[in-house]
mmCIF file of C-alpha atoms in Angstrom:
data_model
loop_
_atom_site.group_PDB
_atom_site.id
_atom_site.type_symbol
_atom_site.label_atom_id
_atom_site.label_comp_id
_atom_site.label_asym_id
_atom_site.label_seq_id
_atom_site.Cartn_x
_atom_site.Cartn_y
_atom_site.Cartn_z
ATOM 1 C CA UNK O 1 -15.746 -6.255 -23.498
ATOM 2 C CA UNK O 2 -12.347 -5.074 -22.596
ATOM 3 C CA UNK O 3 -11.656 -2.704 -19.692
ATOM 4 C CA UNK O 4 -8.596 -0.888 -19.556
ATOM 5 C CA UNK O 5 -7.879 0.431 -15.716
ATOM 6 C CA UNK O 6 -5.046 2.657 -14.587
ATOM 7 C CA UNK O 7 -3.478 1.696 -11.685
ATOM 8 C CA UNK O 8 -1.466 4.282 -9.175
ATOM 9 C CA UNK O 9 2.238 3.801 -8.753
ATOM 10 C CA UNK O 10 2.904 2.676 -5.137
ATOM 11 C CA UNK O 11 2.501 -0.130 -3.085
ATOM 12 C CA UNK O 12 -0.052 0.971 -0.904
ATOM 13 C CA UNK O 13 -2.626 3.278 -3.268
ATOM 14 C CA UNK O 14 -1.947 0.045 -5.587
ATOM 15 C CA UNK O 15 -3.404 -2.601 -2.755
ATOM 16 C CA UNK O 16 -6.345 -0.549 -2.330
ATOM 17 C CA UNK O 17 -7.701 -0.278 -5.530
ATOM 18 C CA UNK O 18 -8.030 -4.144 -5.030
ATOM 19 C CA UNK O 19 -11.416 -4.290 -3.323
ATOM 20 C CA UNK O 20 -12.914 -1.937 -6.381
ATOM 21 C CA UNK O 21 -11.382 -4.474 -9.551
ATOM 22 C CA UNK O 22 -12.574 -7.332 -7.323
ATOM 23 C CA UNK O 23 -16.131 -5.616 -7.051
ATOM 24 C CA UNK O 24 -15.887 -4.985 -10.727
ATOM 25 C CA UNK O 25 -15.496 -8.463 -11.799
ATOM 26 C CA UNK O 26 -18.400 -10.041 -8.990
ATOM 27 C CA UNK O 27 -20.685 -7.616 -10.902
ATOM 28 C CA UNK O 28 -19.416 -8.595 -14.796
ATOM 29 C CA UNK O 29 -17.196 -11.565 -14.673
ATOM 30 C CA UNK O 30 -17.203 -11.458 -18.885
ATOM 31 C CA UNK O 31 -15.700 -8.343 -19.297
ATOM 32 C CA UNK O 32 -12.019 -8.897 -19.821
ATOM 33 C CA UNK O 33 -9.610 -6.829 -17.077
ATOM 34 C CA UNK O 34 -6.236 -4.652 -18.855
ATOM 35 C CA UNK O 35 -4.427 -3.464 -16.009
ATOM 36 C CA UNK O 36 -1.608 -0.616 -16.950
ATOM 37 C CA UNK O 37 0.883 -0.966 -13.603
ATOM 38 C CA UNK O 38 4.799 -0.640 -13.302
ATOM 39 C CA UNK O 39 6.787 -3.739 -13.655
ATOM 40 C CA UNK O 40 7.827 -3.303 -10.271
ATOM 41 C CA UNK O 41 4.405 -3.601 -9.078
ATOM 42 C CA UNK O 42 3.472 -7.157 -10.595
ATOM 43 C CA UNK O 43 4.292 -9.158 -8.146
ATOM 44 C CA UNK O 44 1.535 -7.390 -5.767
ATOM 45 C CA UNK O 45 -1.394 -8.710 -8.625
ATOM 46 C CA UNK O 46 0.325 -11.623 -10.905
ATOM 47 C CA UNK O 47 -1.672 -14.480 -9.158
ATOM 48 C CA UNK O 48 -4.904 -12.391 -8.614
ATOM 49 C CA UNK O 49 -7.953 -13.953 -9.923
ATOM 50 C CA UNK O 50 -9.732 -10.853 -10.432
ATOM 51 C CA UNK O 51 -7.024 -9.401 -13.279
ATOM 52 C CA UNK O 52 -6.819 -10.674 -17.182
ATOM 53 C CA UNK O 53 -4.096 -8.980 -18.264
ATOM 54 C CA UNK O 54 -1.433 -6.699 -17.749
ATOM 55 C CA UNK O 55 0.356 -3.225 -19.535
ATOM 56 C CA UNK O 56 3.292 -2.496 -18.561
ATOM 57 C CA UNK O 57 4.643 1.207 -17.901
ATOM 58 C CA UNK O 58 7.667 1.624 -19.631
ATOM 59 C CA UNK O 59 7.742 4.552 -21.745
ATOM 60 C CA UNK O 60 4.658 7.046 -22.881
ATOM 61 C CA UNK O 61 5.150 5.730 -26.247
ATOM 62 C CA UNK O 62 4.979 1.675 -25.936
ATOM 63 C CA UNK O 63 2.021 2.544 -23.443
ATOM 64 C CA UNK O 64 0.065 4.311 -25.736
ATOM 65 C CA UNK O 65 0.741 1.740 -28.354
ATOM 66 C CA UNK O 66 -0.324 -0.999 -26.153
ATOM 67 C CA UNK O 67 -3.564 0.592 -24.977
ATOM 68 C CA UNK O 68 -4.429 0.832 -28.696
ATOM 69 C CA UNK O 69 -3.171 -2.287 -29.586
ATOM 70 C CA UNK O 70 -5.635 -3.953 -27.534
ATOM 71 C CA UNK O 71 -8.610 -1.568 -28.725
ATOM 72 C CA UNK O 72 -10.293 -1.379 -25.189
ATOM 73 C CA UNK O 73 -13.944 -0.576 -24.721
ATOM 74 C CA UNK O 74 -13.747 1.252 -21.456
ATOM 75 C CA UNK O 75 -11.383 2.673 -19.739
ATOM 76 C CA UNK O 76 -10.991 3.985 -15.345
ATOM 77 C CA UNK O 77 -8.355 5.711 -14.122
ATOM 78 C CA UNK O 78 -7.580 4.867 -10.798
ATOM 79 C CA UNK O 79 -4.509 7.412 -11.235
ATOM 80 C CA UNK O 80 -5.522 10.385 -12.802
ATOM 81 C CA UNK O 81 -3.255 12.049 -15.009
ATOM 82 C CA UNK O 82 -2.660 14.778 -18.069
ATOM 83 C CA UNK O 83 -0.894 11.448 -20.080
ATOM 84 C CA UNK O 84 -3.509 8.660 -18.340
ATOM 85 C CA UNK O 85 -6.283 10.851 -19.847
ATOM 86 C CA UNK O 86 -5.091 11.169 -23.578
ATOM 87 C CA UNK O 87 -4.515 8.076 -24.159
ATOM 88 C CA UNK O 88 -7.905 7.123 -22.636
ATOM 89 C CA UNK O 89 -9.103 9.800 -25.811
ATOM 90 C CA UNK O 90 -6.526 8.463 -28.472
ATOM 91 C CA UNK O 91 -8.004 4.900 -27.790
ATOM 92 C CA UNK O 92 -11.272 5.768 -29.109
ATOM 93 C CA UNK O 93 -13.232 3.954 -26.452
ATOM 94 C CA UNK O 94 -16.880 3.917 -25.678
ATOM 95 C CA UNK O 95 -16.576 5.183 -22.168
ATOM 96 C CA UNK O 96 -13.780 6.422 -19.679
ATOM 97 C CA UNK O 97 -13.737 7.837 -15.917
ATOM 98 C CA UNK O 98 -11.373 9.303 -13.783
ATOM 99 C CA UNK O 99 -10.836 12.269 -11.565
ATOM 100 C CA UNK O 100 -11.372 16.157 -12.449
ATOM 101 C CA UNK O 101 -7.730 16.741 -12.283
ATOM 102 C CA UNK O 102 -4.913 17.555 -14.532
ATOM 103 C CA UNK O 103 -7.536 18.532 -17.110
ATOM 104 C CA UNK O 104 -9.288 15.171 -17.653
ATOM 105 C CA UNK O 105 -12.196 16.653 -18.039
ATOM 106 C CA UNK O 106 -11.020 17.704 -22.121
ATOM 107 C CA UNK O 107 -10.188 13.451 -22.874
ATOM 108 C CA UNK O 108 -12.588 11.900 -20.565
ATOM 109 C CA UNK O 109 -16.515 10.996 -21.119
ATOM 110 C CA UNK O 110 -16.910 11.474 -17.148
ATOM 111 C CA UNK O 111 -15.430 12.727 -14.463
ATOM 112 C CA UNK O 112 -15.725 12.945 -10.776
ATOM 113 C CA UNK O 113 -14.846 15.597 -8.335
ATOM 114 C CA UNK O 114 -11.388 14.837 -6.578
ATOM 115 C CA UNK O 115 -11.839 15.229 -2.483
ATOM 116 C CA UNK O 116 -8.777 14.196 -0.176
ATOM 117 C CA UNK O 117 -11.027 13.392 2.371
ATOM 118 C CA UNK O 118 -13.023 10.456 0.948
ATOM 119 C CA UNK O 119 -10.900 7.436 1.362
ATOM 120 C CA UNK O 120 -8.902 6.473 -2.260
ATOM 121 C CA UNK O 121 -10.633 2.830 -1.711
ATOM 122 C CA UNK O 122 -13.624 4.667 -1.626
ATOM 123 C CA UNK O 123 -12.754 6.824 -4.627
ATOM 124 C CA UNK O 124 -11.981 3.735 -6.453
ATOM 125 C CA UNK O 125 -15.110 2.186 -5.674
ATOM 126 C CA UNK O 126 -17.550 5.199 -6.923
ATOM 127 C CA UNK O 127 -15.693 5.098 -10.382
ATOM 128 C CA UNK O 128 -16.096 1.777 -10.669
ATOM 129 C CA UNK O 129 -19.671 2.381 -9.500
ATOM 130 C CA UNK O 130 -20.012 4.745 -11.827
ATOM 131 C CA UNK O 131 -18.614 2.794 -14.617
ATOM 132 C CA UNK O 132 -21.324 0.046 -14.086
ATOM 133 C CA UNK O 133 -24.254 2.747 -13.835
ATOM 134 C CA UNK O 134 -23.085 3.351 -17.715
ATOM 135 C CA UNK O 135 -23.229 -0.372 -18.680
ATOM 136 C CA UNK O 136 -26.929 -0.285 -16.673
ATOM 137 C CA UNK O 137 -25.657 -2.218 -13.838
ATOM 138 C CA UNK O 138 -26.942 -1.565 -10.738
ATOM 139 C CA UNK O 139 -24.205 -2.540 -7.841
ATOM 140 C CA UNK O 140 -22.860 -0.960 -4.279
ATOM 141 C CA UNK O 141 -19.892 -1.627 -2.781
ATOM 142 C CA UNK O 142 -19.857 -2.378 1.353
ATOM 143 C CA UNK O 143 -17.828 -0.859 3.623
ATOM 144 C CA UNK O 144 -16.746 -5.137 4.494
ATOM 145 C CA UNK O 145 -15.800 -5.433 1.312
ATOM 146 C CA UNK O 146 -13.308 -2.259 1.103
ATOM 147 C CA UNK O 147 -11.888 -3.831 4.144
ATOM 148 C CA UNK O 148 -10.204 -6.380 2.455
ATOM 149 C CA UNK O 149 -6.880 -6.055 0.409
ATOM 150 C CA UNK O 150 -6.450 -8.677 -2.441
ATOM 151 C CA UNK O 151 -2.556 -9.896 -2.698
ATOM 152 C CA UNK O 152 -2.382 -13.486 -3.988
ATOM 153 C CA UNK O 153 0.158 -16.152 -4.204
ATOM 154 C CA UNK O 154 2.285 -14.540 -1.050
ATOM 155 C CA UNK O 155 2.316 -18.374 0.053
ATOM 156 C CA UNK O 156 3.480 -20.050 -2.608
ATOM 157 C CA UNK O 157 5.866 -23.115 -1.430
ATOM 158 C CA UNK O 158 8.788 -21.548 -3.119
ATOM 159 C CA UNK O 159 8.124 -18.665 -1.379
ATOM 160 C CA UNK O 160 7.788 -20.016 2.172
ATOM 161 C CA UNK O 161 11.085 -22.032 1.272
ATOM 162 C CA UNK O 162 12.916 -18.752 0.284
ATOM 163 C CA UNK O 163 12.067 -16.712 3.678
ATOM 164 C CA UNK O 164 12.742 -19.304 5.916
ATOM 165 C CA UNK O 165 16.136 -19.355 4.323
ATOM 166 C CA UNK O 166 16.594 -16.004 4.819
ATOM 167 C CA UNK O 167 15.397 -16.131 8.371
ATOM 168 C CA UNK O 168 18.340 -18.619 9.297
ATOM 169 C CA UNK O 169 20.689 -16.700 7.174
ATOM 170 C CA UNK O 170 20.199 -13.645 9.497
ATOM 171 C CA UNK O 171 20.013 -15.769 12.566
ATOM 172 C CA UNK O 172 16.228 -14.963 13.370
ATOM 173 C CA UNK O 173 14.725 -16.866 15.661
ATOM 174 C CA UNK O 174 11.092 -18.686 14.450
ATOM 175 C CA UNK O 175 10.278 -20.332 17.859
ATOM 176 C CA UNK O 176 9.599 -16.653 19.713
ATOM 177 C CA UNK O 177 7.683 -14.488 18.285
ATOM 178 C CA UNK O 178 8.633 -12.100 15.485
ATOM 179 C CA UNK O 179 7.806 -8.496 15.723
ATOM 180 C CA UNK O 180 7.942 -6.509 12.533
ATOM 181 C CA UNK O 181 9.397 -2.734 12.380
ATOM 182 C CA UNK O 182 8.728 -1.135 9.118
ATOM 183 C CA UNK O 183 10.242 2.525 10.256
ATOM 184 C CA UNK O 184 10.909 4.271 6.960
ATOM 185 C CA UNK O 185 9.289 6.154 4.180
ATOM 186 C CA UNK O 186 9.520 8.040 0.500
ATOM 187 C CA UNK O 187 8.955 11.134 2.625
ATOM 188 C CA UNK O 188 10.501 12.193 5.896
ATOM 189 C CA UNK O 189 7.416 13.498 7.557
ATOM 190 C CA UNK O 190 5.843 10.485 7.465
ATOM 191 C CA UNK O 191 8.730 9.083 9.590
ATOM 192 C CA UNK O 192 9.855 8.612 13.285
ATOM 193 C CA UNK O 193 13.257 10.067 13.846
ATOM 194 C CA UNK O 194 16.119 7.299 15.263
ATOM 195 C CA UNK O 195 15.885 8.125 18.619
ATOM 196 C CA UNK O 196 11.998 7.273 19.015
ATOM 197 C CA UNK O 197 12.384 4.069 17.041
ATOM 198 C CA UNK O 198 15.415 3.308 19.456
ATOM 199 C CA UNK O 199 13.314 3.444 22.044
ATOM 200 C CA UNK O 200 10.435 1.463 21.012
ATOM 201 C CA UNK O 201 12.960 -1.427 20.138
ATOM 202 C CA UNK O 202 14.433 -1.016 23.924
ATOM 203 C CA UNK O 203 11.127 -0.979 25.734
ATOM 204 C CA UNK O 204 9.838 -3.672 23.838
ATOM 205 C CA UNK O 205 12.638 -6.281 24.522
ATOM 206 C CA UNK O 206 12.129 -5.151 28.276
ATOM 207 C CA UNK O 207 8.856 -6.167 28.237
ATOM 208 C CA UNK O 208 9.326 -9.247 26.149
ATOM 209 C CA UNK O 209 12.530 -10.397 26.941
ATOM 210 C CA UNK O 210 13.716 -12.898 25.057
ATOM 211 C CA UNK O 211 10.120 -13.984 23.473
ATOM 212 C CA UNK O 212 10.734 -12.147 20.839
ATOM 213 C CA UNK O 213 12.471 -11.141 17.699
ATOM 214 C CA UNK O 214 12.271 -7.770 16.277
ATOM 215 C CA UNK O 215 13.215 -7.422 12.437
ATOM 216 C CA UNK O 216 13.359 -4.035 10.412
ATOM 217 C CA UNK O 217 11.978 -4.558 6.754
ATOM 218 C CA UNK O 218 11.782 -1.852 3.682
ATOM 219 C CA UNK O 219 13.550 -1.190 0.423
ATOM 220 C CA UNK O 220 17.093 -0.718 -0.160
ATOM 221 C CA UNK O 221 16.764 2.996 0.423
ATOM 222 C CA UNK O 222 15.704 2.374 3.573
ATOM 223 C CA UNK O 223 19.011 0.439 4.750
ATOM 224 C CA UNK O 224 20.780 3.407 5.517
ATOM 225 C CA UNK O 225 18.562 4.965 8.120
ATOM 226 C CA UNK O 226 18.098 1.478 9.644
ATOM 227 C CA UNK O 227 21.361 0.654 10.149
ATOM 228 C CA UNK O 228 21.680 3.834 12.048
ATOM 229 C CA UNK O 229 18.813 2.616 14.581
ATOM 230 C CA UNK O 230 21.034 -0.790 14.664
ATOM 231 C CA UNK O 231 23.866 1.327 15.503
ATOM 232 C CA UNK O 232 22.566 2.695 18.712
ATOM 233 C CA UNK O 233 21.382 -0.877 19.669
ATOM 234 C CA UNK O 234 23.164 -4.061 18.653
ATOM 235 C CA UNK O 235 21.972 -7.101 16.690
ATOM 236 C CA UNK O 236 21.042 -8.703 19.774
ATOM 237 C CA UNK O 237 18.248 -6.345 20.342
ATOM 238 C CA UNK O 238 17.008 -6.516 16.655
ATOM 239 C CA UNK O 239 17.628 -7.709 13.261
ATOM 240 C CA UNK O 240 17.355 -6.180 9.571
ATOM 241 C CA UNK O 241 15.992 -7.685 6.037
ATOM 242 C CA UNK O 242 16.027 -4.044 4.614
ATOM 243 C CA UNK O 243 16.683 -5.051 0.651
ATOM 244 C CA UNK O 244 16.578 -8.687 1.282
ATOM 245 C CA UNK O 245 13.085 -9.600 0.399
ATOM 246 C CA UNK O 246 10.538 -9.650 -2.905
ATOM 247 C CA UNK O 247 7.004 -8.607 -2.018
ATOM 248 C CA UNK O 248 5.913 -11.635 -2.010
ATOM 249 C CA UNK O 249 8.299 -12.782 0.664
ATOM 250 C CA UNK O 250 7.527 -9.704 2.490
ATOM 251 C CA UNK O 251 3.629 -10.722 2.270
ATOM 252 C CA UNK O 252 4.735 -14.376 3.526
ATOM 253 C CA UNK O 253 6.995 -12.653 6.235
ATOM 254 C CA UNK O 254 4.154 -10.463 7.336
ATOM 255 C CA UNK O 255 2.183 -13.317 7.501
ATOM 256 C CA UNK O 256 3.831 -15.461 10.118
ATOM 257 C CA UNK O 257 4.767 -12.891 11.840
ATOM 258 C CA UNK O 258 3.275 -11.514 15.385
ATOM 259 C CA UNK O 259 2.789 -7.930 15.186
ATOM 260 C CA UNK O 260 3.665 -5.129 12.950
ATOM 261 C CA UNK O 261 4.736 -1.433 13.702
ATOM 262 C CA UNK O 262 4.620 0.640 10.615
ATOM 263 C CA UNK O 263 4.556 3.759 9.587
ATOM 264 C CA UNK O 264 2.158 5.165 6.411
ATOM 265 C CA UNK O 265 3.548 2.976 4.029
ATOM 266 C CA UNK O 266 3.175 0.568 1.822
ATOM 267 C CA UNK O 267 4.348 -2.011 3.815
ATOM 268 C CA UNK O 268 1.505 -1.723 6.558
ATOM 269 C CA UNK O 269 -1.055 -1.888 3.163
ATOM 270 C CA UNK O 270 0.757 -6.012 3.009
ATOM 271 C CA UNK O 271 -0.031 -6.153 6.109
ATOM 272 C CA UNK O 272 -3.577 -5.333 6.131
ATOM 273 C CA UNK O 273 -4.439 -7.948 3.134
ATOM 274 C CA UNK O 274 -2.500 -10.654 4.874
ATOM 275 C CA UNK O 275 -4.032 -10.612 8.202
ATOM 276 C CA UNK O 276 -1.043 -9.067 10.061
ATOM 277 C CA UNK O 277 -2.082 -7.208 13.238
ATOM 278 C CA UNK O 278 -0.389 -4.041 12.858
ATOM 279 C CA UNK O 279 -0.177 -0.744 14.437
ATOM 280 C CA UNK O 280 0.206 2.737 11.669
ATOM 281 C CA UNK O 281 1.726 5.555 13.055
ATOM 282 C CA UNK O 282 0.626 8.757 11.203
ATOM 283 C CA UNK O 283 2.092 11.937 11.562
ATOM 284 C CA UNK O 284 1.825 14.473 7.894
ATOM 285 C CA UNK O 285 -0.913 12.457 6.558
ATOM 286 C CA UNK O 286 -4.730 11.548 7.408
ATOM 287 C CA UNK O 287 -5.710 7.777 8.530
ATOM 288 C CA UNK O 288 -9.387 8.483 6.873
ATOM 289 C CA UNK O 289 -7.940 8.972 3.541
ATOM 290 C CA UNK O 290 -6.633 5.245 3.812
ATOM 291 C CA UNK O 291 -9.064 3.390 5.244
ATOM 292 C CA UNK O 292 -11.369 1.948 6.010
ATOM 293 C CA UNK O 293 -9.314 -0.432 8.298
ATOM 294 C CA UNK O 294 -10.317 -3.948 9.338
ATOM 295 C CA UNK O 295 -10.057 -5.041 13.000
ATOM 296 C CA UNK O 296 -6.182 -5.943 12.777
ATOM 297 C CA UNK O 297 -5.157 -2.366 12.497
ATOM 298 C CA UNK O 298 -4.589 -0.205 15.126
ATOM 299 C CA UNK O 299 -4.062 3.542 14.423
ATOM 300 C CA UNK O 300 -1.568 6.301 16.392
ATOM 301 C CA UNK O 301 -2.307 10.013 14.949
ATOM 302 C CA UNK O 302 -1.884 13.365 17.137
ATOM 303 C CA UNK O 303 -2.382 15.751 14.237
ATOM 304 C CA UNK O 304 -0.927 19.522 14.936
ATOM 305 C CA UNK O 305 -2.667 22.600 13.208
ATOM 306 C CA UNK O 306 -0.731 22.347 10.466
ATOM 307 C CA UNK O 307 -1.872 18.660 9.730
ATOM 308 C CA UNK O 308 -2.276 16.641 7.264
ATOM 309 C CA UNK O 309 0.132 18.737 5.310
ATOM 310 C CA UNK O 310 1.405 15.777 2.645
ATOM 311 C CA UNK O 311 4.459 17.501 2.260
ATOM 312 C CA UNK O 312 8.240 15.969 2.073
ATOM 313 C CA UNK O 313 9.332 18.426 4.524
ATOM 314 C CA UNK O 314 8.335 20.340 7.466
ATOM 315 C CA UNK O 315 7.958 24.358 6.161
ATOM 316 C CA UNK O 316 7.744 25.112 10.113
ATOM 317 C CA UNK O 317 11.001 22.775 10.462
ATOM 318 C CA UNK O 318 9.965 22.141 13.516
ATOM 319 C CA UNK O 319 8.366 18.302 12.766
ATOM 320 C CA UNK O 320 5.861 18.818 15.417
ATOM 321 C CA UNK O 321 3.334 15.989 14.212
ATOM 322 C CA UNK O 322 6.408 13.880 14.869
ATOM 323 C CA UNK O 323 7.778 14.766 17.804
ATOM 324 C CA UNK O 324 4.172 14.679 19.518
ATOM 325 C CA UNK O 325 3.839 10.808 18.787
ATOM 326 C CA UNK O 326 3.098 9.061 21.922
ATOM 327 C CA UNK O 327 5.551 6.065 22.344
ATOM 328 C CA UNK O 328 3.660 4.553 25.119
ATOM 329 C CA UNK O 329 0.580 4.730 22.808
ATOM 330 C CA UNK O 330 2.914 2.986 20.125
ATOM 331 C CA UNK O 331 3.667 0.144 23.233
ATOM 332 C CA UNK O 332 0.730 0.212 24.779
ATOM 333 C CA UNK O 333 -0.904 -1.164 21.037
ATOM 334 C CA UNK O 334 1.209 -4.302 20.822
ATOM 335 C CA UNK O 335 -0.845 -7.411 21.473
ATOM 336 C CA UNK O 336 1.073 -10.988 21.028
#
């Protein structure tokens, strides 16, 4: 039996849909996994154990090909869409699930009701649930097991090789210990402004002194606003991979390193499923809705009235969720 499932388009929503395709495949290890996910994204689930196959997103058209093509039985959505849905209907399968949004309800067989406040691993988890309850399998998912994040082959040798050539290349230090900044974000609500981060980095090498190194990590978009925190400090305070690493060597990277300080992003999502202890700072969106968290993670969230508002601005302009954030919480959460 083939089982076609829809994956979300980010690096975090993607990592926790993990703990529901791994539950999926402990409960019917013969049904064969198709997962539809943006090139991008493979290197987060190429080496997982749990996966058969991948679509790739590249145009509506070769998608809805390749669904067909491979004449699935079932089909989840763990991204509900108006397009995600149709094809689901145009592949003629047996059975398919998502959420009641975006008018699934006219392609899909079954549908459940879309809440912000139940956690997306959660969500994930009940369709999957679901799913099985139609095959007459009888399984539950634990809170334990929605803990963990699944990302595999982070510690490959060639990948270990790579980021420690990277390390000496930007003159970081692997005899102290390495403290991770991950300051930036798709949307600038979800983001401490310069000045805060500024501070963090300055309070934390007066506390440290010279045990540590502090490294800024995120995408190439992210270089820009980084460099402006380095601006204000010096590279002898702190150093920047921003565009310099794969996920994989970001995984790796996580994974030797001491601490993390992130904000919601996908980067503190690497962090959880590599055993990083890590501190999320929340500010326009709600820690339930991500979690649950294992015992690494540490979470900083003063929410206003107006919070969680999701949005990519502030309509009061006044950023008050972010201005709020208590630093000495922030320091106060670091344990080496």
């Amino acid at each position: 039996m083939k089982v076609v499932i829809f994956m979300p388009n980010y690096i975090g929503d993607l990592l926790m849909t993990t703990p529901a395709i791994r539950f999926l495949k402990n409960c019917v290890n013969s049904f064969k996994t198709y997962v539809v996910v943006k090139p991008y994204l493979l290197e987060l689930l190429e080496s997982n154990p749990y996966i058969d196959n991948f679509i790739f997103k590249l145009s509506k058209l070769q998608l809805l090909r390749d669904v067909i093509k491979i004449k699935p039985d079932y089909v989840i959505l763990f991204r509900t869409t108006f397009f995600n849905s149709l094809v689901s209907k145009l592949s003629s399968v047996k059975y398919s699930i998502g959420t009641n949004e975006d008018c699934s309800s006219l392609f899909l067989t079954e549908t459940i009701k879309k809440d912000l406040s139940l956690p997306y691993r959660t969500e994930c988890a009940f369709l999957v649930e679901k799913f099985l309850s139609f095959v007459n399998i009888n399984c539950k998912i634990t809170s334990d097991e929605l803990k963990k994040l699944d990302f595999f082959g982070y510690d490959k040798e060639e990948i270990k090789d790579s980021v420690e050539q990277k390390l000496q290349k930007f003159n970081i230090d692997t005899n102290k210990k390495i403290i991770i900044i991950s300051p930036y974000s798709t949307r600038i609500t979800k983001m401490l402004t310069v000045e805060q981060i500024v501070e963090i980095v300055i309070r934390l090498n007066k506390i440290y002194a010279k045990d540590i190194e502090i490294v800024f990590v995120g995408a190439k978009e992210s270089i820009f606003f980084v460099n402006q925190i380095i601006s204000n400090l010096g590279i002898e305070f702190c150093k920047s991979l921003c565009g310099e690493l794969s996920l994989r060597e970001l995984g790796y990277l996580l994974s030797i390193s001491s601490y993390l300080i992130s904000v919601d992003c996908g980067v503190a999502f690497v962090a959880q499923a590599v055993g990083t202890k890590t501190t999320i700072v929340f500010t326009s969106t709600l820690p339930e809705r991500y979690g649950p968290y294992n015992e690494n993670v540490k979470i900083i969230y003063r929410p206003t009235l107006c919070s969680p508002c999701y949005k990519d601005k502030c309509k009061r302009k006044d950023y008050k969720c972010i201005k709020q954030v208590d630093l000495d919480e922030i320091i106060n959460s670091v344990s080496l």
